[in-house]
mmCIF file of C-alpha atoms in Angstrom:
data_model
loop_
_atom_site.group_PDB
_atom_site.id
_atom_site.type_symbol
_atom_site.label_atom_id
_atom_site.label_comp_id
_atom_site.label_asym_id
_atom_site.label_seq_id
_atom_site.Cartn_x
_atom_site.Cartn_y
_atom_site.Cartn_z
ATOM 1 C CA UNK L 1 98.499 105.357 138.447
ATOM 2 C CA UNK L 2 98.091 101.959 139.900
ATOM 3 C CA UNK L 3 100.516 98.941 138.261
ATOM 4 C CA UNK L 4 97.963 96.513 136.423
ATOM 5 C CA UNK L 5 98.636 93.056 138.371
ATOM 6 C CA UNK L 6 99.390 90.508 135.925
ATOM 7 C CA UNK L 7 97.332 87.531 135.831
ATOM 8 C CA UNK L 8 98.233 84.266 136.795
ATOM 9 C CA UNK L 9 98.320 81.346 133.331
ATOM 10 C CA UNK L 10 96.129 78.544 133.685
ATOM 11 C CA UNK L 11 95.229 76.268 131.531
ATOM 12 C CA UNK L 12 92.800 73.105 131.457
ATOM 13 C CA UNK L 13 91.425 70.473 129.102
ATOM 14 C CA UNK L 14 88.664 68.405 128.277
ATOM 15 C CA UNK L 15 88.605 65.356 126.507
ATOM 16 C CA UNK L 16 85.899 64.611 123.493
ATOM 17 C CA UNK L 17 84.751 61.011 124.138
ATOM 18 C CA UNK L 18 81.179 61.348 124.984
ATOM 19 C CA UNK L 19 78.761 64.611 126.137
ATOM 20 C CA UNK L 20 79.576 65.684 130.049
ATOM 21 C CA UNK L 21 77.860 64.856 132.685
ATOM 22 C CA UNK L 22 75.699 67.057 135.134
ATOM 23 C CA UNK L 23 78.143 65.974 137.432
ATOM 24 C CA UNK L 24 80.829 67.144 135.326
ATOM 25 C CA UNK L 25 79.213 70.321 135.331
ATOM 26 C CA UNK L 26 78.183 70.637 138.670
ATOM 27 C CA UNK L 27 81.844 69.282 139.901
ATOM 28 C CA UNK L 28 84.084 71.652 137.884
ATOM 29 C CA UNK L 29 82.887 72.515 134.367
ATOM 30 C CA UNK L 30 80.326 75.747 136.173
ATOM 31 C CA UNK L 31 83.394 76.849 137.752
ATOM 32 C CA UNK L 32 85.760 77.456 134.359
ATOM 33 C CA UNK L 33 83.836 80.562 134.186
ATOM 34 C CA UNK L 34 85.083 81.708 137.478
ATOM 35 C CA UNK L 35 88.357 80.627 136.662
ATOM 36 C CA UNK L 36 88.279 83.204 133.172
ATOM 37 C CA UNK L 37 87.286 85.736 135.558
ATOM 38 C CA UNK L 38 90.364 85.625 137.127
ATOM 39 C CA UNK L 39 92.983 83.787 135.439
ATOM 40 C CA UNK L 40 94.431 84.162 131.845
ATOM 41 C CA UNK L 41 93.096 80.966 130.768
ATOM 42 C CA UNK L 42 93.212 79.109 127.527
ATOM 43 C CA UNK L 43 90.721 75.633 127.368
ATOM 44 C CA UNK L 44 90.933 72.973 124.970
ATOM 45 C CA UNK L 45 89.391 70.046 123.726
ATOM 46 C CA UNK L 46 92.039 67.146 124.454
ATOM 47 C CA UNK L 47 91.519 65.011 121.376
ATOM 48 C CA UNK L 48 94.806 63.934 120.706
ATOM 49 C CA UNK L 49 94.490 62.299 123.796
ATOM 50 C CA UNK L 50 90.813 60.669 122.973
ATOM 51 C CA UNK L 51 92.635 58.405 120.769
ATOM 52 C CA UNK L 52 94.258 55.879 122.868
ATOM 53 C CA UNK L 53 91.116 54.432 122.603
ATOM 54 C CA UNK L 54 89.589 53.833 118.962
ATOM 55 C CA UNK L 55 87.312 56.479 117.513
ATOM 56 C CA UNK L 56 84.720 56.168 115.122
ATOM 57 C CA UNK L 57 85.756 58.496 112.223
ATOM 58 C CA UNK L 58 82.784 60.513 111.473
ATOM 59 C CA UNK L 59 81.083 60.213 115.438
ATOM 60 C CA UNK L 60 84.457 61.494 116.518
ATOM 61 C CA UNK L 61 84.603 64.541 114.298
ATOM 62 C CA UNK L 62 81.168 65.096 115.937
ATOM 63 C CA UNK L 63 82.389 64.468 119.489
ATOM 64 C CA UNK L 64 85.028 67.416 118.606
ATOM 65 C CA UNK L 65 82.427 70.089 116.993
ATOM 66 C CA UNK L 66 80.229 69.524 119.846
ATOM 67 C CA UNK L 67 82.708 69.932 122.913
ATOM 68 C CA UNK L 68 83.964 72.812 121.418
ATOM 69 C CA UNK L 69 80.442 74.542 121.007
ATOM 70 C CA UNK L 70 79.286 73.428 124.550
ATOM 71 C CA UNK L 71 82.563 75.417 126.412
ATOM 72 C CA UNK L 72 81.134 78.140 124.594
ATOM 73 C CA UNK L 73 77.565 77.655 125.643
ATOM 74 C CA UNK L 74 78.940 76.850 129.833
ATOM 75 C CA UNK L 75 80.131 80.422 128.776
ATOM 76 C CA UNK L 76 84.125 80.290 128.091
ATOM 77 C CA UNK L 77 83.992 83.721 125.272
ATOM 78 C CA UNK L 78 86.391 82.609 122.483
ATOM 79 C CA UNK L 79 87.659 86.466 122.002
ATOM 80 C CA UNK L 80 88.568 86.940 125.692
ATOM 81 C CA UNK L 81 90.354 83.272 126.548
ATOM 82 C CA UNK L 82 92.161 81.112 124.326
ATOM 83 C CA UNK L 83 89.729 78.099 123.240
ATOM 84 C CA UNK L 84 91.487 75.774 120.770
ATOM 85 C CA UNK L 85 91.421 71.641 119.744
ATOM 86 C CA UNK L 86 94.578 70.083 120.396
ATOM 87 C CA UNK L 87 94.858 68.541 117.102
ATOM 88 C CA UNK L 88 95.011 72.048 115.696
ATOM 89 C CA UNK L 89 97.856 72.818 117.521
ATOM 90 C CA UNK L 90 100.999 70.844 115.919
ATOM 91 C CA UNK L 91 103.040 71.951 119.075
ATOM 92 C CA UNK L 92 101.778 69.778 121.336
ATOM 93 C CA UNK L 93 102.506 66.423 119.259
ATOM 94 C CA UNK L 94 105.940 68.249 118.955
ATOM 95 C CA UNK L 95 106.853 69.051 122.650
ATOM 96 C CA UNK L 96 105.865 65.681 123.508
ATOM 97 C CA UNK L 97 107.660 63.357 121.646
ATOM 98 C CA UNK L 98 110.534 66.091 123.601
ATOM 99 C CA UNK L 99 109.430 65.624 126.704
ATOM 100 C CA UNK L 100 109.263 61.916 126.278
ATOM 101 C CA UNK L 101 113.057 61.553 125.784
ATOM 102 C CA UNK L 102 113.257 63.689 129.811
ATOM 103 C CA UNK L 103 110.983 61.049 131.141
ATOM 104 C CA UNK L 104 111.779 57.759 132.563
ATOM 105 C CA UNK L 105 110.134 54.319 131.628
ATOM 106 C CA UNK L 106 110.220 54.018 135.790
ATOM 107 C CA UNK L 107 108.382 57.155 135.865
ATOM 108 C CA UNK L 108 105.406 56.411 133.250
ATOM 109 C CA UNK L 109 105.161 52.939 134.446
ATOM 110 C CA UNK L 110 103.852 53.953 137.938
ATOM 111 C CA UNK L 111 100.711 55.903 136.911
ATOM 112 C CA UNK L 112 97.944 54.711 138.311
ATOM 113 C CA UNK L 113 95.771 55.763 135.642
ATOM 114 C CA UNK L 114 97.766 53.769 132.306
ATOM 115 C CA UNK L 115 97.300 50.542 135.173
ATOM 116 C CA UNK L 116 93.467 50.711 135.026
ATOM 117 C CA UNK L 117 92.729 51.715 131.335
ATOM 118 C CA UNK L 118 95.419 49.224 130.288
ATOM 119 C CA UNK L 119 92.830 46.743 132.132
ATOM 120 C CA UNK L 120 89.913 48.496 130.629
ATOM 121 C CA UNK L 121 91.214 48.107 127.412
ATOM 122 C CA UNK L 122 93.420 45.316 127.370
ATOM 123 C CA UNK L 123 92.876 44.546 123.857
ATOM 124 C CA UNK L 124 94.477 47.600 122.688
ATOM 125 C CA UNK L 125 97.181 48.424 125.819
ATOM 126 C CA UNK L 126 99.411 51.043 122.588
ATOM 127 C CA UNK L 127 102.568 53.229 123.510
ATOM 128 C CA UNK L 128 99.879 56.624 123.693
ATOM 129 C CA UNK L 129 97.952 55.124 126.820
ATOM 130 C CA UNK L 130 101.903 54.463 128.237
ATOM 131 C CA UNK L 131 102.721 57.983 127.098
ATOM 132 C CA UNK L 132 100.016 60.370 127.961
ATOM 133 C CA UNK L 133 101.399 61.908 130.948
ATOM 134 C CA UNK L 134 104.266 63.580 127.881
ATOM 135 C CA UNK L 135 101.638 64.989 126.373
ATOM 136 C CA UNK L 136 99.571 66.338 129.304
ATOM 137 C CA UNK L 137 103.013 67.928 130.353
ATOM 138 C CA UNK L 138 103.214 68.897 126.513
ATOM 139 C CA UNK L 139 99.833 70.665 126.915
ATOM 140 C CA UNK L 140 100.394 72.737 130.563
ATOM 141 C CA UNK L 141 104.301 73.668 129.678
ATOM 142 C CA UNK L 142 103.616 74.934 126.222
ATOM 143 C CA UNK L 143 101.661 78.423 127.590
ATOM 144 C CA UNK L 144 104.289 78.135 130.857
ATOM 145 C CA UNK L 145 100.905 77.392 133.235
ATOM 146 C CA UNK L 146 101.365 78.819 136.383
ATOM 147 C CA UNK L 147 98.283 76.722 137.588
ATOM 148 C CA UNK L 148 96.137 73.666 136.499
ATOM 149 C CA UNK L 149 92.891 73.216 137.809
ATOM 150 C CA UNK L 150 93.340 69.457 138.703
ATOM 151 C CA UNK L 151 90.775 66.863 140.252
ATOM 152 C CA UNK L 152 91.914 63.916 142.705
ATOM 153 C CA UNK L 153 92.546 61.071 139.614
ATOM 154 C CA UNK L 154 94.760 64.012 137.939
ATOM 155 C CA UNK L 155 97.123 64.948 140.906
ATOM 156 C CA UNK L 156 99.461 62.049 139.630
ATOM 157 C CA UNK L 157 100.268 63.539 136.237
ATOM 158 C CA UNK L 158 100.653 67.090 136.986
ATOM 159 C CA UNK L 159 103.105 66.201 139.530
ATOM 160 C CA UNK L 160 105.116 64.117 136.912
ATOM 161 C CA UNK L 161 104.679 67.355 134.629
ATOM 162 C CA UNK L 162 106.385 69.373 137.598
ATOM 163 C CA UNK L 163 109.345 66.666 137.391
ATOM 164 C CA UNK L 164 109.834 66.798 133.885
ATOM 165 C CA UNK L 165 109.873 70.193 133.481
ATOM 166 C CA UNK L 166 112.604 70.585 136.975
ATOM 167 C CA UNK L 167 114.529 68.071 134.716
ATOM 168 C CA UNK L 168 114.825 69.659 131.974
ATOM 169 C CA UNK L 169 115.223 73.293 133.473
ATOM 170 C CA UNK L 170 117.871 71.506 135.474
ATOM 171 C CA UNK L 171 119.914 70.537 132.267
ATOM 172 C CA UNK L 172 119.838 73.340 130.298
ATOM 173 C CA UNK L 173 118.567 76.346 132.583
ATOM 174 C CA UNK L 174 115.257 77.906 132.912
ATOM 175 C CA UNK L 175 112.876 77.277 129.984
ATOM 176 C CA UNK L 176 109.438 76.053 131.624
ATOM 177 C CA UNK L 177 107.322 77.038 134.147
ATOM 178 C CA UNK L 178 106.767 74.471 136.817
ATOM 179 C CA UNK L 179 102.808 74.452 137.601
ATOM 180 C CA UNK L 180 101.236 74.586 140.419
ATOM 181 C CA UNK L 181 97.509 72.756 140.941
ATOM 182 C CA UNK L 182 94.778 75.372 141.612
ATOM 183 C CA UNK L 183 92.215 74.417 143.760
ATOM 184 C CA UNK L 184 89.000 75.974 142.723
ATOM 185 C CA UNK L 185 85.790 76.438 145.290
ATOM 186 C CA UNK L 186 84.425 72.250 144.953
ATOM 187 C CA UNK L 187 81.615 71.935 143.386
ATOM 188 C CA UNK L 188 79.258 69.057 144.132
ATOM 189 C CA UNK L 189 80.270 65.975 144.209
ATOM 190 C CA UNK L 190 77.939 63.890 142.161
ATOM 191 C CA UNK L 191 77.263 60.015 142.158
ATOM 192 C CA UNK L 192 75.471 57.708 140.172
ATOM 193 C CA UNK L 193 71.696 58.083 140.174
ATOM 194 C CA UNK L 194 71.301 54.206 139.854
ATOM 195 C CA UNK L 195 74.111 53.532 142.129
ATOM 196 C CA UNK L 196 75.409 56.103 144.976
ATOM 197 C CA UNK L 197 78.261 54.276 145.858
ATOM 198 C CA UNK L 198 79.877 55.836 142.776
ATOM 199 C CA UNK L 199 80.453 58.389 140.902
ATOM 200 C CA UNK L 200 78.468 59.732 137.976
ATOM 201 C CA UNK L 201 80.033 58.616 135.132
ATOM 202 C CA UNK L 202 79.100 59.263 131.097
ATOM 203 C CA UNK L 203 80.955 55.814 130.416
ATOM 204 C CA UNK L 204 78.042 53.974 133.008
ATOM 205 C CA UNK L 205 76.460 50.723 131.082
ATOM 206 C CA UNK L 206 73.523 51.891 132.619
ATOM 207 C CA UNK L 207 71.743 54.931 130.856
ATOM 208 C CA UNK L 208 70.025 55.377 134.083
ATOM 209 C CA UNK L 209 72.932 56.734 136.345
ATOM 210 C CA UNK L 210 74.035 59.491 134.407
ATOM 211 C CA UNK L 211 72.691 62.568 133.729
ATOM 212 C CA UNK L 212 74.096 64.040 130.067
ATOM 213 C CA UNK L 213 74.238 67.580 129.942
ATOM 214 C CA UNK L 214 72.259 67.596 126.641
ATOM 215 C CA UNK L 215 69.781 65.292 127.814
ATOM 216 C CA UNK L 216 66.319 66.786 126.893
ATOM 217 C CA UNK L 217 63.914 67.938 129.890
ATOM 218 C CA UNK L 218 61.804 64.618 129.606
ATOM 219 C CA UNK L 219 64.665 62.443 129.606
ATOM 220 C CA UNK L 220 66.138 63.642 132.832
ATOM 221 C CA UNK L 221 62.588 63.972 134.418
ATOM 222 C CA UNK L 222 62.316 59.927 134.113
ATOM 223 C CA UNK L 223 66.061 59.321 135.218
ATOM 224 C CA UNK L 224 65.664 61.498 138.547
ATOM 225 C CA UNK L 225 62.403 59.662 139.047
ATOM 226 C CA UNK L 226 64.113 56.339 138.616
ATOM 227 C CA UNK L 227 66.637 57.127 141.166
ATOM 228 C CA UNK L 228 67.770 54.981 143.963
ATOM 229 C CA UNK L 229 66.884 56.100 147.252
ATOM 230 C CA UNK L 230 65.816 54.110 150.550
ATOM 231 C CA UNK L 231 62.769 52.711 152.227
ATOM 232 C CA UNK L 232 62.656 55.732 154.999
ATOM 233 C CA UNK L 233 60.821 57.814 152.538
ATOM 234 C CA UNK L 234 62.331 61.560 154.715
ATOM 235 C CA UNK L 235 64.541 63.546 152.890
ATOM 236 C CA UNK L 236 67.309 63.933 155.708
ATOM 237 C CA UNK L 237 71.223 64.079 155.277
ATOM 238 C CA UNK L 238 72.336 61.069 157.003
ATOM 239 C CA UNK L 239 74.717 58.193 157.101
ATOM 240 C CA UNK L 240 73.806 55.307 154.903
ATOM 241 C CA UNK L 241 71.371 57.403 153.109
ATOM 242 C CA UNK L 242 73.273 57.347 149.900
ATOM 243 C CA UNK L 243 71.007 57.837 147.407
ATOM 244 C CA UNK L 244 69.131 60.640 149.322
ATOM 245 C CA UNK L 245 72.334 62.295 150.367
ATOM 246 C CA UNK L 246 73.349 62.201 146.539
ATOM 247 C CA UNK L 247 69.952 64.053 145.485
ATOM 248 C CA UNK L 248 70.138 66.778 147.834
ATOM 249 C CA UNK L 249 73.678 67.387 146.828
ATOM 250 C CA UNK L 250 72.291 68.162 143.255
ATOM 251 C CA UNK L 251 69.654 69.616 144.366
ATOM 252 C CA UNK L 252 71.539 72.579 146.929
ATOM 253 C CA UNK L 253 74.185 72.567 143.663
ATOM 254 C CA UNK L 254 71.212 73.676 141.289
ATOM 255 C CA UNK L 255 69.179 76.121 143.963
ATOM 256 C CA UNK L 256 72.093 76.882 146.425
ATOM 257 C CA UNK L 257 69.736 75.943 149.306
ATOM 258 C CA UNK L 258 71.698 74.678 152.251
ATOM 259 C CA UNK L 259 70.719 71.068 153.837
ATOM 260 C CA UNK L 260 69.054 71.952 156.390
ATOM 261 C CA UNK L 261 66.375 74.162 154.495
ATOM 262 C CA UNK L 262 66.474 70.627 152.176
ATOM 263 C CA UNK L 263 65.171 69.093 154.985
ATOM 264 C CA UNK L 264 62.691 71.496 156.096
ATOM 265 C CA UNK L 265 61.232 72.395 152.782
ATOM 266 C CA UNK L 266 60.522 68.470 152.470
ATOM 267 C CA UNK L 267 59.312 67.832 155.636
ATOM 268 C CA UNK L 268 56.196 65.467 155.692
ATOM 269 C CA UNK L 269 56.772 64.751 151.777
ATOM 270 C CA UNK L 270 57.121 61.814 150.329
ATOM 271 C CA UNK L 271 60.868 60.982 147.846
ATOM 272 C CA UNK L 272 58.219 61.372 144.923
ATOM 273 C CA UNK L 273 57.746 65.514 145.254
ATOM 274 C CA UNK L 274 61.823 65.278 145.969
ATOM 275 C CA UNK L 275 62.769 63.272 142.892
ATOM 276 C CA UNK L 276 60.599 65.455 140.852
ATOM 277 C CA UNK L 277 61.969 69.007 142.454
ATOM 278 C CA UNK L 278 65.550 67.902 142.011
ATOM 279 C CA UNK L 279 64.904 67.093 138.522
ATOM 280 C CA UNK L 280 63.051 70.188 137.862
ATOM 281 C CA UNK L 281 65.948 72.450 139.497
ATOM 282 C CA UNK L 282 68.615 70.109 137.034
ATOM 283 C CA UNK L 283 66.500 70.820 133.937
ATOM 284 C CA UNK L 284 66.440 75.095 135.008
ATOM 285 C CA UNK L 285 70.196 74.360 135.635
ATOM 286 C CA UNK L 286 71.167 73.000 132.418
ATOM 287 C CA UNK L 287 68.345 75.365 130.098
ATOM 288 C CA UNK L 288 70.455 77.769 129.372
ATOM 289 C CA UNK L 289 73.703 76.214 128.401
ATOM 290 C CA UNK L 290 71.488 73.529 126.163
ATOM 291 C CA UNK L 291 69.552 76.894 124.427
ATOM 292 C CA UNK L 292 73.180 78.439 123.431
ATOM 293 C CA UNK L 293 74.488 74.846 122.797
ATOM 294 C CA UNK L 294 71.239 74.236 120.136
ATOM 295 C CA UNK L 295 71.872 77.477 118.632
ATOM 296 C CA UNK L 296 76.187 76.937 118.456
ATOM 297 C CA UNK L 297 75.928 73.861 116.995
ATOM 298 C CA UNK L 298 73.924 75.046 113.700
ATOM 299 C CA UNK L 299 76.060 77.656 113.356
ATOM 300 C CA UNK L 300 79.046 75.884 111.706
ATOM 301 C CA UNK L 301 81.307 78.627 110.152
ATOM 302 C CA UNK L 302 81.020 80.508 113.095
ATOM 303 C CA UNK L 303 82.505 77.793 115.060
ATOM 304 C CA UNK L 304 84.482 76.612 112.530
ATOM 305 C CA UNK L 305 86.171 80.408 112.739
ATOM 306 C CA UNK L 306 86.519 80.514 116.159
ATOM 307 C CA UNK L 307 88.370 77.548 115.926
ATOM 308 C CA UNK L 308 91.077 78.607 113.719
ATOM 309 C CA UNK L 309 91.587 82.351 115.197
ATOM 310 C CA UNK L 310 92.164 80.385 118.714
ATOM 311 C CA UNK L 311 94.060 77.543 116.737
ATOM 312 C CA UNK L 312 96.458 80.714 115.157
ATOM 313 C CA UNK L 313 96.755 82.120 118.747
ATOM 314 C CA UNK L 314 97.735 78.895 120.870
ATOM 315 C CA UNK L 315 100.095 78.317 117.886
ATOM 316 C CA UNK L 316 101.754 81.626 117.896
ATOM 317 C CA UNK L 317 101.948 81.646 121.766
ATOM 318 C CA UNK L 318 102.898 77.754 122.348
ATOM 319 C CA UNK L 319 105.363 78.110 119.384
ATOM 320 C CA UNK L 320 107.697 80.552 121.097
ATOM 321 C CA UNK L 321 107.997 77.842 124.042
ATOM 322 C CA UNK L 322 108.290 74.733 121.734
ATOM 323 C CA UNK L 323 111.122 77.199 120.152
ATOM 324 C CA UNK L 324 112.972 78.085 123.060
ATOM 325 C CA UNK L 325 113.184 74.146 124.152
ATOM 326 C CA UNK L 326 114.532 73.469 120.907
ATOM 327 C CA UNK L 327 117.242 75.711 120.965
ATOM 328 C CA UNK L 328 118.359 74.795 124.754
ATOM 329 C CA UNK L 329 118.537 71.178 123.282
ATOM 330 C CA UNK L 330 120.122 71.889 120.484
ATOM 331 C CA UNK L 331 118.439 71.851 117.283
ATOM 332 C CA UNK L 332 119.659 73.627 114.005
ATOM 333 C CA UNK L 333 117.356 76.358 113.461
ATOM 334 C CA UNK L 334 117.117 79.308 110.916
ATOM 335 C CA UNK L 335 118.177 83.090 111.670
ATOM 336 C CA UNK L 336 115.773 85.610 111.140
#
């Protein structure tokens, strides 16, 4: 009898502040599924970090319900990974303020990331937005994460997770596992529709560039039609074509046609029958997820249940880290 391989830990989270974006989606949300297929995963919805920037009590409590019933509708099953809110996991608030006394002010001070948003939001620059790498390391250590799927603006604070856990395994002997960054099959890399030059973004002050993932059929319809493209009016892959170049990425994301049969199923047409295939192929694209999403999101108790079995889990599981940590350090803690 063969020896069951054990799978690899992996863990990833998503923030709360605002619905996805198809590029989201397209760009690494489609592959989490993938990712459950061969990983032990567990997913959360990060919003204990959401709130270095002020929340609106009741929208955010919203924000919350709703990002935890769309992972379900992309397809994450709640019985087969872990799927949990952060909040609902006291570990996490514990292990950081931990991990914050094995970091150095040097250290957090560098990340490129607390720079920009303390620009962004220099009204409200707190200790959290300073701190947040702590608690990202909090989050990946807890379930000893082999691997972290990780895009190019997160490279920065999984390595500083890597550090602080060698730091503290260096002190007091093996207690975390040091993660690696998995590097899933790219998805498309999608940019605004209203400006090319960068990248789709749900925070964009213009409606017009982004494409939510709940957006209804009509909505997306005018936004593809609105798009910015070029005066050559041929749908070719080309330098300086940005806006084309952008739609045909979303479009060979959505169909998995390749460029050149782009091109050739185009030919002679005009950017009008392009603008309104692409859209078309988004809307087919995102049907299904917004069909389960509509149907999670009036279903409160059942999400409401899910949410405390996965809450009991990542509790149970993270505990036994938070725990062991404790007890290297130093901490009184009960027998039995």
């Amino acid at each position: 009898m063969e020896e069951q391989v054990k799978k690899k830990k992996v863990l990833s989270l998503i923030q709360p502040s605002g619905t996805p974006t198809l590029g989201n989606y397209l760009g690494a949300l489609k592959n989490w599924n993938e990712i459950a297929e061969e990983y032990d995963c567990a997913f959360g919805v990060a919003d204990l970090h959401a709130i270095t920037v002020r929340q609106d009590p009741a929208k955010f409590r919203e924000q919350i319900r709703n990002m935890y019933a769309l992972l379900i509708a992309i397809g994450l099953d709640p019985e087969k990974n872990i799927l949990f809110v952060q909040s609902q996991v006291p570990t996490h608030a514990q292990l950081a303020w931990i991990l914050d006394c094995y970091t150095q002010f040097g250290e957090m001070s560098r990340m490129t990331q607390f720079k920009d948003k303390s620009k962004t939001h220099a009204d409200n620059v707190n200790v959290g937005l300073f701190a947040y790498p702590a608690l990202m390391a909090a989050d990946i250590l807890l379930y000893q994460a082999d691997l972290v799927p990780v895009g190019a603006d997160q490279k920065q604070h999984l390595e500083i997770a890597r550090d602080i856990a060698d730091r503290f395994n260096g002190i007091y002997g093996q207690t975390f596992t040091s993660p690696e960054p998995l590097f899933v099959k790219e998805g498309a890399r999608v940019m605004s529709l209203a400006d090319p030059t960068k990248k789709m973004s749900k925070s964009d002050a213009n409606p017009k560039g982004f494409i939510s993932m709940l957006d209804t059929p009509d909505v997306i319809m005018k936004k593809f039609k609105s798009a910015v493209t070029d005066s050559d009016a041929c749908v070719k892959y080309a330098e300086g074509k940005d806006g084309v170049n952008n739609l045909m990425s979303i479009y060979s994301a959505c169909t998995g046609k390749s460029y050149d049969a782009i091109e050739a199923e185009f030919a002679g047409k005009g950017y009008g029958d392009f603008k309104v295939a692409v859209a078309e192929a988004a809307i087919e694209e995102l049907r299904p997820v917004q069909d389960k999403f509509n149907q999670l999101i009036n279903e409160r108790a059942y999400l409401e249940d899910c949410m405390k079995q996965n809450a009991e889990i990542a509790t149970k599981i993270s505990q036994r880290t938070l725990d062991k940590a404790m007890k290297k350090i130093g901490f009184y803690q009960f027998k039995g």
